[in-house]
Amino acid sequence: MDRVDNSLIALRRIIRATELYGRDLKQIAGITAVQFRALQIIGEKGYATAKEVSTRMRVSQATVTSLVDKLVRENMVTREKSETDRRQTDICITEQGRDTLENAPDPLQQRFVRKFAAMEDWEQTMLQAMLERVASMMDAEDLDASPVLDTGDIKH
Amino acid sequence: MDRVDNSLIALRRIIRATELYGRDLKQIAGITAVQFRALQIIGEKGYATAKEVSTRMRVSQATVTSLVDKLVRENMVTREKSETDRRQTDICITEQGRDTLENAPDPLQQRFVRKFAAMEDWEQTMLQAMLERVASMMDAEDLDASPVLDTGDIKH
DNA sequence: TCAGATACTTTGTCTATCGAAGGAAACAAT
DNA sequence: ATTGTTTCCTTCGATAGACAAAGTATCTGA
């Protein structure tokens, strides 16, 4: 009967771990988790519109504007008026932005990845299935998950 | 090979769901997730010192001060000088604070709890085990997990 | 062509968070 | 006792993230 409770507690611990990691990242790498998420999205194709970032991160456009302001100040990205639709602004990643993307530390994921790799094959499969199950239990809509674990793609 | 990736994506979705829920809570219930966490801790015994809240939430005392300021403004808690150690301030929950604690909506947990309840017995057990496993994969230290799912204990 | 939609920025406001500095009380050691 | 240290809390100033509302520029469909 308190399987639910224990499951929820575990969930809290997981979420908490990512929160704390976000704070570390800020201190260590000089970029915040949120800025990093935005940078990741921009980095995927090398550029992105504000709208796209806004939609994918699920924040308002105003928020994206101020986020991009900071990234511009830090020379991670540049703004360039779109040629095709002059209402749009392409936010383009710079060399330095790429650099940051590639070199940001990701101790949290590494910890996960390391332990994951150490598991038995069947256990990995099971874990994946379970996590996906929980995810669909918790997010109603079909969310774009990318903006969240704060920490870039996995480097194997 | 991309079992890790898919697992991480699922994890991101889970975390994202809790983030979005926090924003909803704020709009609907007029209290933010963070304030709610603090209120929960205070509510456990009916009172708590700033230090205790700070330690358990893992934020600075300065943060707790401003957090408590807001809770005081909203009549959720009161400050009272401790009798035993006059450096300390007891933060005491009020009637209204208790009320908020009891009546805050927790749609996210409810969604989880509902679906959890619908699962087979063996599946519940398995899920719990898996979540606990992931939690221990992600948090190095023995964290106090309580301040995180933003949303109070489960009402069965 | 022009009215409405769309994309973005600006402005102003909130919350959450921190570090540094400081007051007040408690404790410790002579 | 007195003096020095530590602990607890608050104040102050700063920053990030977030949003709403209002404004600007551009596009599109009728």
Coordinates of C-alpha atoms (C1' of nucleotides) in Angstrom, one line a residue:
Chain A
M1 CA 0.0 0.0 0.0
D2 CA 2.8 2.4 0.2
R3 CA 4.3 1.3 -3.0
V4 CA 2.9 4.5 -4.4
D5 CA 4.5 6.6 -1.7
N6 CA 7.9 5.0 -2.1
S7 CA 7.6 5.4 -5.8
L8 CA 6.8 9.1 -5.4
I9 CA 9.7 9.6 -3.0
A10 CA 12.1 8.0 -5.5
L11 CA 10.7 10.3 -8.2
R12 CA 11.4 13.3 -6.0
R13 CA 14.9 12.2 -5.4
I14 CA 15.4 11.9 -9.1
I15 CA 14.1 15.4 -9.8
R16 CA 16.0 16.8 -6.9
A17 CA 19.2 15.4 -8.3
T18 CA 18.7 17.2 -11.5
E19 CA 17.9 20.5 -9.7
L20 CA 21.1 20.3 -7.7
Y21 CA 23.0 19.5 -10.8
G22 CA 21.7 22.6 -12.5
R23 CA 23.2 24.7 -9.7
D24 CA 26.5 23.1 -10.0
L25 CA 26.6 23.6 -13.7
K26 CA 26.0 27.3 -13.3
Q27 CA 28.9 27.6 -10.9
I28 CA 31.3 25.4 -12.8
A29 CA 30.6 26.1 -16.4
G30 CA 29.4 29.7 -16.2
I31 CA 26.2 28.9 -18.1
T32 CA 22.9 28.2 -16.6
A33 CA 20.8 25.1 -17.3
V34 CA 18.2 27.1 -19.0
Q35 CA 20.6 28.9 -21.3
F36 CA 22.2 25.6 -22.0
R37 CA 18.9 24.1 -23.1
A38 CA 18.3 27.0 -25.4
L39 CA 21.8 26.7 -26.8
Q40 CA 21.2 23.0 -27.5
I41 CA 18.1 23.7 -29.5
I42 CA 19.8 26.4 -31.5
G43 CA 22.8 24.1 -31.9
E44 CA 20.8 21.2 -33.4
K45 CA 20.6 22.9 -36.8
G46 CA 23.0 25.6 -36.1
Y47 CA 20.2 28.2 -36.0
A48 CA 16.6 28.6 -34.9
T49 CA 13.9 31.2 -34.7
A50 CA 12.8 32.6 -31.4
K51 CA 9.4 31.1 -32.0
E52 CA 10.9 27.6 -32.3
V53 CA 12.9 28.0 -29.1
S54 CA 9.8 29.3 -27.4
T55 CA 7.6 26.5 -28.5
R56 CA 10.1 23.8 -27.7
M57 CA 11.0 25.1 -24.3
R58 CA 7.5 26.0 -23.6
V59 CA 8.2 29.5 -22.4
S60 CA 6.9 32.8 -23.7
Q61 CA 8.6 34.6 -26.5
A62 CA 9.4 37.4 -24.1
T63 CA 11.4 34.9 -22.1
V64 CA 13.2 33.7 -25.1
T65 CA 14.1 37.3 -26.0
S66 CA 15.8 37.9 -22.7
L67 CA 17.4 34.5 -22.8
V68 CA 18.8 35.1 -26.2
D69 CA 20.0 38.6 -25.0
K70 CA 22.1 36.8 -22.5
L71 CA 23.5 34.3 -25.0
V72 CA 24.3 37.2 -27.3
R73 CA 26.1 39.0 -24.6
E74 CA 28.2 35.9 -23.9
N75 CA 28.9 35.5 -27.6
M76 CA 27.3 32.1 -27.8
V77 CA 24.9 33.2 -30.5
T78 CA 24.1 36.0 -32.9
R79 CA 20.9 37.4 -34.2
E80 CA 20.3 37.6 -37.9
K81 CA 17.2 38.8 -39.7
S82 CA 15.7 36.0 -41.7
E83 CA 15.9 36.5 -45.4
T84 CA 12.8 34.6 -46.2
D85 CA 10.5 36.2 -43.6
R86 CA 11.7 39.5 -42.3
R87 CA 9.6 39.2 -39.2
Q88 CA 11.7 36.4 -38.1
T89 CA 15.1 36.4 -36.5
D90 CA 17.5 33.6 -36.9
I91 CA 19.4 32.9 -33.8
C92 CA 22.7 31.5 -35.0
I93 CA 25.2 29.6 -32.9
T94 CA 28.7 30.8 -32.9
E95 CA 32.0 29.0 -32.6
Q96 CA 32.1 29.7 -29.0
G97 CA 28.5 28.5 -28.6
R98 CA 29.4 25.2 -30.2
D99 CA 32.4 25.0 -27.9
T100 CA 30.3 25.4 -24.9
L101 CA 27.9 22.8 -26.1
E102 CA 30.6 20.3 -26.6
N103 CA 32.6 20.9 -23.5
A104 CA 30.0 21.5 -20.8
P105 CA 30.4 19.1 -18.0
D106 CA 27.6 16.6 -17.5
P107 CA 28.4 14.7 -14.3
L108 CA 24.8 13.9 -13.6
Q109 CA 24.2 12.2 -16.9
Q110 CA 27.5 10.5 -16.8
R111 CA 26.7 9.1 -13.5
F112 CA 23.5 7.7 -14.9
V113 CA 25.1 6.5 -18.1
R114 CA 27.9 4.8 -16.2
K115 CA 25.6 2.9 -14.0
F116 CA 23.2 2.2 -16.8
A117 CA 26.0 0.7 -18.8
A118 CA 26.9 -1.6 -15.9
M119 CA 23.5 -3.2 -15.8
E120 CA 22.5 -6.4 -17.3
D121 CA 21.0 -6.4 -20.7
W122 CA 17.5 -7.4 -19.7
E123 CA 17.7 -4.9 -16.9
Q124 CA 18.4 -2.0 -19.2
T125 CA 15.5 -3.0 -21.3
M126 CA 13.3 -3.2 -18.4
L127 CA 14.4 0.1 -17.0
Q128 CA 13.8 1.9 -20.3
A129 CA 10.4 0.5 -20.5
M130 CA 9.5 1.5 -17.0
L131 CA 10.8 5.0 -17.4
E132 CA 8.9 5.5 -20.6
R133 CA 5.9 4.2 -18.8
V134 CA 6.2 6.7 -16.0
A135 CA 6.9 9.5 -18.4
S136 CA 3.6 8.8 -20.2
M137 CA 1.9 8.6 -16.8
M138 CA 3.0 12.0 -16.0
D139 CA 2.9 14.1 -19.1
A140 CA -0.5 14.4 -20.6
E141 CA 0.4 15.9 -23.9
D142 CA 3.0 14.8 -26.2
L143 CA 5.7 17.0 -24.9
D144 CA 9.0 17.7 -26.5
A145 CA 11.3 16.4 -23.8
S146 CA 14.5 17.8 -25.0
P147 CA 14.7 21.0 -22.9
V148 CA 14.9 19.3 -19.6
L149 CA 17.7 17.2 -18.4
D150 CA 19.7 20.4 -18.7
T151 CA 22.7 18.8 -19.9
G152 CA 23.2 18.0 -23.4
D153 CA 23.4 14.8 -25.3
I154 CA 25.1 11.9 -24.0
K155 CA 28.7 11.3 -24.9
H156 CA 29.3 7.6 -25.0
Chain B
M1 CA 22.9 1.3 -27.7
D2 CA 20.1 3.9 -27.6
R3 CA 18.5 2.4 -24.6
V4 CA 20.4 4.9 -22.6
D5 CA 19.2 7.7 -24.8
N6 CA 15.6 6.6 -24.6
S7 CA 15.8 6.2 -20.9
L8 CA 17.2 9.7 -20.6
I9 CA 14.5 11.1 -22.8
A10 CA 11.9 9.5 -20.6
L11 CA 13.6 11.0 -17.6
R12 CA 13.5 14.4 -19.2
R13 CA 9.8 14.1 -19.9
I14 CA 9.2 13.2 -16.3
I15 CA 11.1 16.1 -15.0
R16 CA 9.5 18.4 -17.5
A17 CA 6.0 17.3 -16.4
T18 CA 6.8 18.4 -12.8
E19 CA 8.1 21.7 -14.0
L20 CA 5.1 22.5 -15.9
Y21 CA 2.9 21.4 -13.1
G22 CA 4.7 23.9 -10.8
R23 CA 3.6 26.8 -13.1
D24 CA 0.0 25.6 -13.1
L25 CA 0.0 25.4 -9.4
K26 CA 1.0 29.0 -9.1
Q27 CA -1.7 30.2 -11.4
I28 CA -4.4 28.0 -10.0
A29 CA -3.7 28.0 -6.3
G30 CA -1.9 31.3 -5.8
I31 CA 1.0 29.6 -4.1
T32 CA 4.2 28.7 -5.8
A33 CA 5.8 25.3 -5.7
V34 CA 8.7 26.5 -3.7
Q35 CA 6.6 28.2 -1.1
F36 CA 4.5 25.1 -0.9
R37 CA 7.5 23.0 -0.1
A38 CA 8.5 25.3 2.6
L39 CA 5.0 25.3 4.0
Q40 CA 5.0 21.5 4.0
I41 CA 8.2 21.4 6.0
I42 CA 6.8 23.9 8.5
G43 CA 3.5 22.0 8.6
E44 CA 5.1 18.7 9.6
K45 CA 5.5 19.7 13.2
G46 CA 3.5 22.9 13.0
Y47 CA 6.7 25.0 13.2
A48 CA 10.3 25.0 12.1
T49 CA 13.4 27.1 12.4
A50 CA 14.7 29.0 9.3
K51 CA 17.8 26.8 9.6
E52 CA 15.8 23.7 9.4
V53 CA 14.0 24.8 6.3
S54 CA 17.2 26.0 4.7
T55 CA 18.9 22.7 5.3
R56 CA 16.1 20.5 4.2
M57 CA 15.4 22.5 1.1
R58 CA 19.1 23.0 0.4
V59 CA 18.9 26.7 -0.2
S60 CA 20.6 29.5 1.7
Q61 CA 19.2 31.1 4.8
A62 CA 18.8 34.3 2.9
T63 CA 16.5 32.5 0.5
V64 CA 14.5 31.1 3.4
T65 CA 14.1 34.6 4.9
S66 CA 12.6 36.0 1.7
L67 CA 10.5 32.9 1.3
V68 CA 9.2 33.2 4.8
D69 CA 8.5 36.9 4.2
K70 CA 6.2 36.0 1.5
L71 CA 4.4 33.3 3.5
V72 CA 4.0 35.8 6.3
R73 CA 2.6 38.3 4.0
E74 CA 0.1 35.7 2.8
N75 CA -0.8 34.8 6.4
M76 CA 0.4 31.2 6.0
V77 CA 2.9 31.4 8.8
T78 CA 4.0 33.6 11.7
R79 CA 7.4 34.3 13.1
E80 CA 8.0 33.8 16.8
K81 CA 11.2 34.2 18.7
S82 CA 12.3 30.9 20.1
E83 CA 12.1 30.7 23.9
T84 CA 14.9 28.2 24.3
D85 CA 17.4 29.8 21.9
R86 CA 16.8 33.4 21.3
R87 CA 18.9 33.4 18.1
Q88 CA 16.3 31.2 16.5
T89 CA 13.0 32.1 15.1
D90 CA 10.2 29.6 15.1
I91 CA 8.2 29.8 11.9
C92 CA 4.7 28.7 12.9
I93 CA 2.0 27.6 10.5
T94 CA -1.3 29.3 10.8
E95 CA -4.8 28.0 10.3
Q96 CA -4.8 29.4 6.8
G97 CA -1.4 27.7 6.1
R98 CA -2.8 24.4 7.2
D99 CA -5.8 25.0 5.0
T100 CA -3.7 25.7 2.0
L101 CA -1.6 22.6 2.7
E102 CA -4.7 20.5 2.8
N103 CA -6.5 21.9 -0.1
A104 CA -3.8 22.5 -2.7
P105 CA -4.5 20.7 -5.9
D106 CA -2.1 18.1 -6.9
P107 CA -3.2 17.0 -10.4
L108 CA 0.2 15.8 -11.3
Q109 CA 0.5 13.4 -8.4
Q110 CA -3.1 12.4 -8.8
R111 CA -2.4 11.5 -12.4
F112 CA 0.5 9.4 -11.3
V113 CA -1.4 7.8 -8.4
R114 CA -4.4 7.0 -10.5
K115 CA -2.4 5.3 -13.2
F116 CA -0.2 3.6 -10.6
A117 CA -3.3 2.2 -8.9
A118 CA -4.5 0.8 -12.2
M119 CA -1.4 -1.3 -12.7
E120 CA -1.0 -5.0 -11.9
D121 CA 0.4 -5.8 -8.6
W122 CA 3.7 -7.2 -9.9
E123 CA 4.0 -4.2 -12.1
Q124 CA 3.7 -1.8 -9.2
T125 CA 6.4 -3.6 -7.3
M126 CA 8.6 -3.6 -10.3
L127 CA 8.1 0.1 -11.0
Q128 CA 8.9 1.0 -7.4
A129 CA 12.1 -1.0 -7.5
M130 CA 13.1 0.6 -10.8
L131 CA 12.4 4.1 -9.6
E132 CA 14.4 3.5 -6.5
R133 CA 17.2 2.2 -8.5
V134 CA 17.2 5.2 -10.8
A135 CA 17.1 7.5 -7.8
S136 CA 20.1 6.0 -6.3
M137 CA 21.8 6.1 -9.6
M138 CA 21.3 9.8 -9.8
D139 CA 21.7 11.2 -6.3
A140 CA 25.1 10.6 -4.9
E141 CA 24.5 11.7 -1.4
D142 CA 21.7 10.7 0.8
L143 CA 19.4 13.5 0.0
D144 CA 16.4 14.6 1.8
A145 CA 13.9 14.0 -1.0
S146 CA 10.9 15.7 0.6
P147 CA 11.2 19.2 -0.9
V148 CA 10.8 18.2 -4.5
L149 CA 7.7 16.9 -6.1
D150 CA 6.2 20.3 -5.2
T151 CA 3.0 19.0 -4.2
G152 CA 2.3 17.5 -0.9
D153 CA 1.6 14.1 0.4
I154 CA -0.6 11.8 -1.5
K155 CA -4.2 11.6 -0.5
H156 CA -5.4 8.0 -1.0
Chain C
dT1 C1' -5.2 47.2 -50.6
dC2 C1' -5.8 46.7 -46.1
dA3 C1' -7.3 44.2 -41.9
dG4 C1' -5.9 40.8 -39.2
dA5 C1' -2.5 37.5 -38.0
dT6 C1' 2.3 36.5 -36.8
dA7 C1' 7.1 37.3 -35.0
dC8 C1' 9.7 39.6 -32.2
dT9 C1' 11.1 43.3 -28.7
dT10 C1' 10.2 46.4 -24.9
dT11 C1' 8.8 47.5 -20.4
dG12 C1' 7.5 46.5 -16.0
dT13 C1' 6.8 43.1 -12.4
dC14 C1' 7.4 38.8 -9.8
dT15 C1' 9.8 34.9 -7.7
dA16 C1' 13.8 32.4 -6.5
dT17 C1' 18.2 32.4 -5.5
dC18 C1' 22.8 33.8 -3.8
dG19 C1' 26.9 36.2 -1.4
dA20 C1' 28.5 39.5 1.7
dA21 C1' 28.0 42.0 5.7
dG22 C1' 26.1 42.6 10.1
dG23 C1' 23.5 42.2 14.7
dA24 C1' 22.4 39.3 18.5
dA25 C1' 22.6 35.4 21.2
dA26 C1' 25.0 31.3 22.7
dC27 C1' 29.1 28.9 23.8
dA28 C1' 33.9 28.1 25.1
dA29 C1' 38.2 28.9 27.3
dT30 C1' 40.8 31.0 30.0
Chain D
dA1 C1' 33.6 37.4 34.2
dT2 C1' 35.6 38.8 29.6
dT3 C1' 36.8 38.0 25.3
dG4 C1' 36.8 35.4 21.1
dT5 C1' 34.3 32.3 18.1
dT6 C1' 30.4 30.3 16.3
dT7 C1' 25.6 30.1 15.1
dC8 C1' 21.2 32.0 13.6
dC9 C1' 18.9 35.1 11.3
dT10 C1' 18.1 39.4 8.5
dT11 C1' 19.4 43.1 5.3
dC12 C1' 21.1 44.5 1.0
dG13 C1' 22.2 44.3 -3.6
dA14 C1' 22.5 41.4 -7.6
dT15 C1' 21.2 38.0 -11.1
dA16 C1' 18.3 34.7 -13.6
dG17 C1' 14.0 33.2 -15.2
dA18 C1' 9.4 34.0 -16.1
dC19 C1' 5.2 36.4 -17.7
dA20 C1' 1.7 39.9 -19.4
dA21 C1' 0.7 43.8 -22.0
dA22 C1' 1.8 46.9 -25.3
dG23 C1' 4.4 48.2 -29.3
dT24 C1' 6.7 47.5 -34.1
dA25 C1' 7.4 45.4 -38.3
dT26 C1' 6.1 42.2 -41.6
dC27 C1' 3.3 38.9 -44.0
dT28 C1' -1.1 37.1 -46.0
dG29 C1' -5.7 36.4 -47.5
dA30 C1' -9.8 38.3 -49.1

